[in-house]
Amino acid sequence: MKNRLQRSAAIALAIAASVAAIVPAQAAPRVTRLTPPSELFSSGRADPIIARFLPGQRFDLQATVQPDAGQVILRYEFYVDGQRVTNGVMGETTQGLVSGLAANTKVVSIRGYSTNRSGVRQLKVRAWQADGQSVEATGNFEIVPVTGGGERVKNVIIMLGDGMGASHRTAARIMLNGYAQGKSRSPLAMDTFPQTAMVKTASLNSIITDSAPGMASYVTGNKHANNQEGVFPDDTTAPFDNPRTEYLGEYFARTYGKALGIVTTSDVFDATPASMAIYTANRGAGTGIADQYLDDAPRTGLKVLMGGGRKWFLPNTTPGSARVASLDYVLPGEISAKWGSAPGRIDPQRNLVADFQRAGWEYVATGSEMNAAAAASGRLLGLFAYSNMNVALDKIDGRRGASPITADYGLPDQPMLDEMTAKALDVLERDNDGFMLLVEAASIDKQAHNMDSERWILDTIEFDRAIRVARDYARSHPDTLVLITADHECAGATIVGGSRLSNAELQARAASGEGAAKLRTNVVGTYEAAGFPRYTAAADGYPETTDVDRRMLIAYGANADRYEDWLTNARPLTDSQQPGTLPVPPGGYPNGYPASPLARDAAGKFLVTGQVGDAVAAHSGADIPLSAYGLGATLFGGTIDNSDVHFLIAQAVAGGVRP
Amino acid sequence: MRLLFCIAASAVVFSLLAPVPARAHSARGPYSAESVDLVARLAVEGEPPPLPAGVTELQFGEFFRMPAGPLGLEFTERLKSLDGRRVRIVGYVVGNDVPSPGRFILSPYRITLATAADGPADDLPPAHAYVALPSTQAALDLPPLPLPVMVQGTLRLGAQQEADSRVSWVRIEMDPADPRLRTSESHPGEPAHSGDHIHARAEDQR
């Protein structure tokens, strides 16, 4: 019996094999990607709905269709709820595709689709290859309705502390205000916001987001892949042709005529600021990103752009420029046709500062110039550094005459973030239709990456001062909504306790070279041994010194290897993008700018081994707190997805808020 | 001798690479033994030797006026005065995932560019110099080192389009008479080393 079964099985296998040999591996074309992304397409399950849009918000439909061998895709059609889509502009390409696709694979698109029909909508694509065989694929998306009839918000200010988790806020409060018998002596400005929500930050392709999708989700309502800004993934290699999701600022500009402002302490091409207005799959494409700020300003409503990043605005023949042809942009015709975007041009020799000025923008390069700027045209461009601006600790020490860092960088006159915020509001409030403003404290994240505790804490304090400016504006302009949030948490930074030692004792131990025995044991005070670290604020609003007795101690949960001595680092890590801070080899870094956290604080020989294999700490995946103030603040609460914020802002602006 | 002017033993040089963490996307093919040998002979540690006659010492910190102006960086008068003259400068060979035979970038920092992976993004310091090897070594693609190297040659200023799509502002044509550039006798067993172990800038921030 057993032998007969085995023989039968063998015969069956032989038949199956012979059939497989004469039947082609594929019998029809295949749809291997359908955009917007959906679980219905990916897994066959209707939930959760991945892609959501506002009524009238534009987005691209796209499919990747792979034909059988020797075939080509002749025709394709998109359907929403069974109705063929005709209100977009069609586009298709078989060129410039990623590797691994079948020959003659075609990426087909409908650009700039929108609908006002709320609810879950079914998306279907159908494609035919030359031999007449066809394929269908189905996905879904949701149109989230806006409820009218309430009092509408005119201005929206998003205060974005890049990488700022709950611990970053708490550390700033402890350092700035201190605690007495368990109570903070006074609140941070951000503590005074009445509404709080917890925000989930995962991206389209990871539980750990980077800044691009982390920011974009707030203002597109959708999930994006890491490193991508305002677009969905596709199967082309071009960075500026991905399927788009309309940004809220652009939607507001198009629908209500609102202005857009972007203020950051980073390079303005960086992922967070660019994810307010730029559509690209490559967050590093600085030349094209900077160009698009100006080229699409009439469409996005951009009227204020301030931060670092001058290197992208200088012609490539000018020393200090970083403009290169391979990072520039040219759009497919169907995107320009439907979205109204400038077509773009490969022009690394472009003088973008001059072009901004020709378009009526006032350009300022220093804090003094910014303060003096009239911005009579209602447009202000401020580029205060070639790359990222200096951090608050170094700017403040520079103003106090206590540190040469900003002078070393060659940029001694950089504004503080609260000053930039005030100036941006001064310019934007001239717009009668209202505005949307992003203010980003970028180096909370950058210094948390570097595990430079005092630097990110002071940047959080600087951010809080900017928040105070925004809150005070909302107090005097009650049709304004102010949100404080973060794109993600960085480094898993947390407050581990307080030092048991005086500063002098800690300095001595840091020089001892005896490692953990001197710098951990009997140093790190936990629980009641942490006590209440006391710092003293100076007249400028920042701590007189961060090297106090019994200081607060910070630990990192997503850390790279580092040496730790708990002392304030005299200098930040080397930043290769600054025109100054140049070590003069041989001899390493004689002017004291360490190359990495392993090249810093080494004298104490207290090596903290990290879980992360990179040179610096990584982002962490905890939910982050969001605070809301002003008209519409009551819409925010509970535990929400970052993409929910988009719809809540839209409700406040487009639908209004009921008492 | 305070200067390791000629480190002929390539193995010694590359043993210094071991502690440096790798960058995943900087993989590229191996360097030739001749390239390894040449960069090893350019390596320098400690004080440089006395300047040869007719050669001026130059440092990266002397490239641009400080503080910076409102737009681009401006050459210092000292740099401009050395245009067309023989200079000596110490820096690091910039790593790259794209081969560049006969030419390398000299930087004040140890960095590796991921040109193929990311495009010519923003890791290159503003103060850098494109260095041209003599025509006899135009086929050599130098690997980066954890040690600085000393370059001697003629300084050329002004914008020039480079093959990597960047525009250079400062170039040095290496002096063919430099004794360190003499072709080595024999280097069996190439390829000698992959540059994968060179780390980029300290930051990997996203």
XYZ file of N, CA, C and O in Angstrom, chain A residues 175-269:
380
model
N 16.325 71.939 34.264
C 17.477 72.833 34.159
C 17.063 74.300 34.220
O 17.737 75.122 34.839
N 15.958 74.642 33.605
C 15.585 76.057 33.540
C 14.935 76.540 34.832
O 15.255 77.617 35.330
N 14.055 75.729 35.379
C 13.252 76.207 36.507
C 13.527 75.500 37.822
O 13.287 76.057 38.889
N 13.971 74.289 37.778
C 14.245 73.560 39.003
C 12.993 73.076 39.708
O 11.863 73.455 39.356
N 13.195 72.220 40.693
C 12.102 71.644 41.464
C 12.298 71.949 42.948
O 13.421 72.088 43.425
N 11.202 72.055 43.663
C 11.237 72.241 45.115
C 10.274 71.247 45.741
O 9.073 71.285 45.452
N 10.806 70.360 46.531
C 10.000 69.345 47.215
C 9.031 68.654 46.244
O 7.853 68.464 46.524
N 9.567 68.333 45.098
C 8.790 67.572 44.138
C 7.955 68.382 43.180
O 7.351 67.808 42.273
N 7.910 69.681 43.332
C 7.129 70.505 42.425
C 8.050 71.430 41.636
O 8.985 72.012 42.205
N 7.757 71.554 40.341
C 8.578 72.461 39.539
C 8.314 73.883 40.023
O 7.184 74.250 40.338
N 9.393 74.654 40.060
C 9.257 76.010 40.599
C 8.402 76.885 39.693
O 7.691 77.774 40.165
N 8.501 76.648 38.407
C 7.609 77.326 37.457
C 7.553 76.496 36.186
O 8.477 75.736 35.909
N 6.493 76.645 35.443
C 6.342 75.800 34.252
C 7.137 76.333 33.070
O 7.432 77.527 32.975
N 7.460 75.458 32.179
C 7.902 75.886 30.861
C 6.712 76.499 30.133
O 5.551 76.233 30.482
N 7.001 77.250 29.111
C 5.895 77.763 28.286
C 5.099 76.610 27.707
O 3.866 76.651 27.635
N 5.794 75.556 27.329
C 5.080 74.419 26.730
C 4.214 73.696 27.763
O 3.253 73.024 27.392
N 4.541 73.862 29.058
C 3.716 73.250 30.101
C 2.366 73.944 30.245
O 1.446 73.389 30.856
N 2.271 75.148 29.728
C 1.035 75.917 29.925
C -0.014 75.607 28.865
O -1.117 76.145 28.932
N 0.318 74.776 27.912
C -0.660 74.430 26.879
C -1.695 73.473 27.465
O -1.329 72.457 28.065
N -2.966 73.775 27.321
C -3.976 73.035 28.072
C -4.274 71.634 27.554
O -4.737 70.781 28.311
N -4.069 71.388 26.280
C -4.443 70.096 25.715
C -3.188 69.275 25.400
O -2.197 69.815 24.904
N -3.268 67.983 25.662
C -2.144 67.091 25.393
C -2.641 65.815 24.741
O -3.691 65.283 25.106
N -1.879 65.346 23.775
C -2.136 64.042 23.166
C -0.814 63.293 23.084
O 0.253 63.897 23.128
N -0.895 61.986 22.976
C 0.289 61.183 22.698
C 0.217 60.769 21.234
O -0.837 60.348 20.749
N 1.343 60.875 20.564
C 1.368 60.687 19.107
C 2.239 59.489 18.734
O 3.391 59.389 19.166
N 1.657 58.628 17.923
C 2.395 57.488 17.372
C 3.147 57.944 16.128
O 2.574 58.644 15.287
N 4.391 57.518 15.985
C 5.243 58.140 14.964
C 5.759 57.185 13.896
O 6.591 57.582 13.081
N 5.331 55.939 13.870
C 5.881 54.990 12.891
C 5.682 55.495 11.464
O 4.720 56.201 11.159
N 6.610 55.124 10.609
C 6.518 55.520 9.203
C 5.902 54.401 8.379
O 5.541 53.342 8.908
N 5.825 54.605 7.087
C 5.214 53.603 6.206
C 5.996 52.298 6.210
O 5.420 51.228 6.009
N 7.293 52.384 6.458
C 8.104 51.172 6.349
C 8.928 50.854 7.583
O 9.853 50.051 7.506
N 8.623 51.488 8.722
C 9.394 51.153 9.927
C 8.701 51.673 11.180
O 8.031 52.707 11.146
N 8.935 50.976 12.286
C 8.494 51.520 13.570
C 9.365 52.707 13.976
O 8.979 53.494 14.839
N 10.536 52.835 13.369
C 11.417 53.961 13.649
C 11.440 54.869 12.428
O 11.980 54.532 11.386
N 10.857 56.035 12.576
C 10.804 56.976 11.460
C 12.035 57.846 11.442
O 12.720 58.013 12.457
N 12.316 58.420 10.294
C 13.250 59.533 10.261
C 12.424 60.805 10.129
O 11.185 60.756 10.115
N 13.093 61.926 10.030
C 12.372 63.195 10.118
C 11.461 63.446 8.924
O 10.481 64.181 9.048
N 11.798 62.882 7.772
C 11.002 63.187 6.576
C 9.557 62.699 6.726
O 8.628 63.513 6.712
N 9.319 61.417 6.876
C 7.919 61.004 7.076
C 7.377 61.452 8.429
O 6.169 61.675 8.564
N 8.269 61.592 9.424
C 7.813 62.034 10.741
C 7.143 63.390 10.676
O 6.120 63.626 11.335
N 7.691 64.293 9.889
C 7.086 65.616 9.723
C 5.970 65.584 8.697
O 4.887 66.120 8.913
N 6.226 64.944 7.574
C 5.258 64.997 6.472
C 3.901 64.444 6.886
O 2.858 64.938 6.433
N 3.899 63.430 7.730
C 2.621 62.827 8.116
C 1.681 63.844 8.765
O 0.458 63.747 8.619
N 2.259 64.819 9.487
C 1.434 65.844 10.125
C 0.714 66.728 9.110
O -0.308 67.327 9.423
N 1.291 66.847 7.941
C 0.768 67.829 6.987
C 0.385 67.218 5.637
O 0.166 67.948 4.674
N 0.341 65.892 5.569
C -0.260 65.250 4.390
C -1.375 64.308 4.807
O -2.190 63.910 3.972
N -1.375 63.895 6.076
C -2.372 62.938 6.554
C -2.038 61.511 6.205
O -2.873 60.622 6.375
N -0.827 61.282 5.733
C -0.471 59.950 5.248
C 0.860 59.462 5.795
O 1.666 60.232 6.318
N 1.072 58.176 5.645
C 2.341 57.569 6.006
C 3.281 57.627 4.808
O 2.854 57.392 3.666
N 4.517 57.908 5.067
C 5.519 57.947 4.006
C 6.700 57.079 4.412
O 6.926 56.837 5.605
N 7.451 56.652 3.424
C 8.617 55.824 3.710
C 9.759 56.693 4.221
O 9.854 57.882 3.891
N 10.627 56.109 5.000
C 11.771 56.846 5.505
C 12.558 57.472 4.354
O 12.701 56.882 3.280
N 13.055 58.649 4.612
C 13.850 59.446 3.665
C 13.014 60.105 2.568
O 13.574 60.753 1.695
N 11.687 59.925 2.608
C 10.849 60.472 1.540
C 9.931 61.562 2.089
O 9.391 61.446 3.185
N 9.728 62.581 1.288
C 9.009 63.776 1.727
C 7.765 64.003 0.875
O 7.869 64.342 -0.311
N 6.592 63.778 1.451
C 5.336 64.112 0.786
C 4.994 63.221 -0.389
O 4.136 63.585 -1.196
N 5.651 62.081 -0.492
C 5.389 61.177 -1.633
C 5.261 59.747 -1.127
O 5.678 59.416 -0.016
N 4.690 58.925 -1.990
C 4.671 57.486 -1.743
C 5.801 56.828 -2.524
O 6.258 57.362 -3.545
N 6.236 55.647 -2.090
C 7.290 54.955 -2.838
C 6.816 54.587 -4.241
O 5.620 54.414 -4.486
N 7.765 54.468 -5.152
C 7.435 54.009 -6.501
C 8.546 53.101 -7.005
O 9.468 52.763 -6.260
N 8.455 52.726 -8.269
C 9.447 51.827 -8.853
C 10.311 52.520 -9.886
O 10.881 51.866 -10.765
N 10.418 53.835 -9.793
C 11.371 54.551 -10.632
C 12.544 54.988 -9.757
O 12.429 55.091 -8.535
N 13.646 55.281 -10.411
C 14.823 55.720 -9.655
C 14.876 57.237 -9.514
O 15.644 57.741 -8.703
N 14.084 57.957 -10.269
C 14.107 59.424 -10.199
C 13.561 59.887 -8.853
O 12.542 59.363 -8.389
N 14.205 60.856 -8.206
C 13.763 61.256 -6.862
C 12.609 62.243 -6.826
O 12.029 62.455 -5.775
N 12.263 62.856 -7.960
C 11.249 63.912 -7.906
C 9.964 63.544 -8.659
O 9.131 64.404 -8.899
N 9.818 62.265 -9.024
C 8.628 61.894 -9.804
C 7.674 60.987 -9.026
O 6.711 60.469 -9.589
N 7.926 60.797 -7.738
C 7.078 59.863 -6.979
C 5.654 60.371 -6.846
O 5.402 61.577 -6.932
N 4.708 59.459 -6.636
C 3.319 59.883 -6.438
C 3.175 60.781 -5.212
O 3.664 60.461 -4.132
N 2.492 61.888 -5.399
C 2.425 62.936 -4.375
C 1.164 62.851 -3.530
O 0.136 62.345 -3.976
N 1.273 63.432 -2.329
C 0.104 63.709 -1.500
C 0.170 65.186 -1.145
O 1.180 65.645 -0.623
N -0.852 65.907 -1.445
C -0.785 67.367 -1.296
C -0.545 67.778 0.150
O -1.207 67.291 1.079
N 0.401 68.688 0.323
C 0.682 69.233 1.657
C -0.437 70.152 2.122
O -1.088 70.839 1.304
N -0.615 70.208 3.420
C -1.676 71.029 3.994
C -1.451 72.510 3.704
O -2.406 73.252 3.431
N -0.188 72.934 3.770
C 0.100 74.335 3.470
C -0.320 74.699 2.063
O -0.881 75.774 1.817
N -0.029 73.804 1.132
C -0.394 74.036 -0.260
C -1.918 74.009 -0.434
O -2.494 74.819 -1.168
N -2.538 73.075 0.263
C -4.003 72.964 0.234
C -4.629 74.252 0.777
O -5.584 74.795 0.201
N -4.066 74.764 1.878
C -4.592 76.007 2.449
C -4.334 77.198 1.523
O -5.162 78.100 1.403
N -3.155 77.205 0.904
C -2.840 78.308 -0.008
C -3.792 78.279 -1.202
O -4.290 79.323 -1.647
N -4.024 77.086 -1.713
C -4.887 76.931 -2.891
C -6.347 77.226 -2.561
O -7.088 77.817 -3.353
N -6.762 76.812 -1.357
C -8.176 76.899 -1.008
C -8.535 78.215 -0.324
O -9.607 78.767 -0.566
N -7.634 78.700 0.531
C -7.961 79.875 1.336
C -6.996 81.049 1.133
O -7.161 82.088 1.761
N -5.968 80.840 0.331
C -5.002 81.922 0.107
C -4.074 82.163 1.271
O -3.501 83.254 1.410
N -3.887 81.149 2.117
C -3.040 81.356 3.298
C -1.559 81.345 2.918
O -1.138 80.674 1.973
N -0.779 82.074 3.689
C 0.667 82.123 3.498
C 1.318 80.965 4.255
O 0.737 80.389 5.179
N 2.534 80.652 3.855
C 3.307 79.582 4.500
C 4.637 80.142 4.968
O 5.304 80.881 4.234
N 5.008 79.786 6.180
C 6.319 80.168 6.702
C 7.056 78.947 7.219
O 6.448 78.030 7.780
N 8.360 78.911 6.980
C 9.199 77.808 7.464
C 10.422 78.409 8.145
O 11.198 79.143 7.516
N 10.563 78.091 9.417
C 11.682 78.596 10.218
C 12.344 77.413 10.901
O 11.674 76.588 11.521
N 13.650 77.331 10.796
C 14.350 76.201 11.388
C 15.753 76.608 11.807
O 16.309 77.580 11.273
N 16.317 75.860 12.730
C 17.721 76.068 13.075
C 18.634 75.148 12.276
O 19.847 75.200 12.422
N 18.049 74.303 11.455
C 18.858 73.437 10.600
C 19.049 74.100 9.240
O 18.541 75.183 8.972
N 19.760 73.424 8.396
C 19.788 73.733 6.977
C 18.346 73.659 6.469
O 17.628 72.697 6.769
N 17.915 74.637 5.701
C 16.504 74.662 5.286
C 16.139 73.514 4.349
O 14.960 73.232 4.141
N 17.157 72.847 3.789
C 16.838 71.699 2.930
C 16.593 70.444 3.763
O 16.172 69.424 3.222
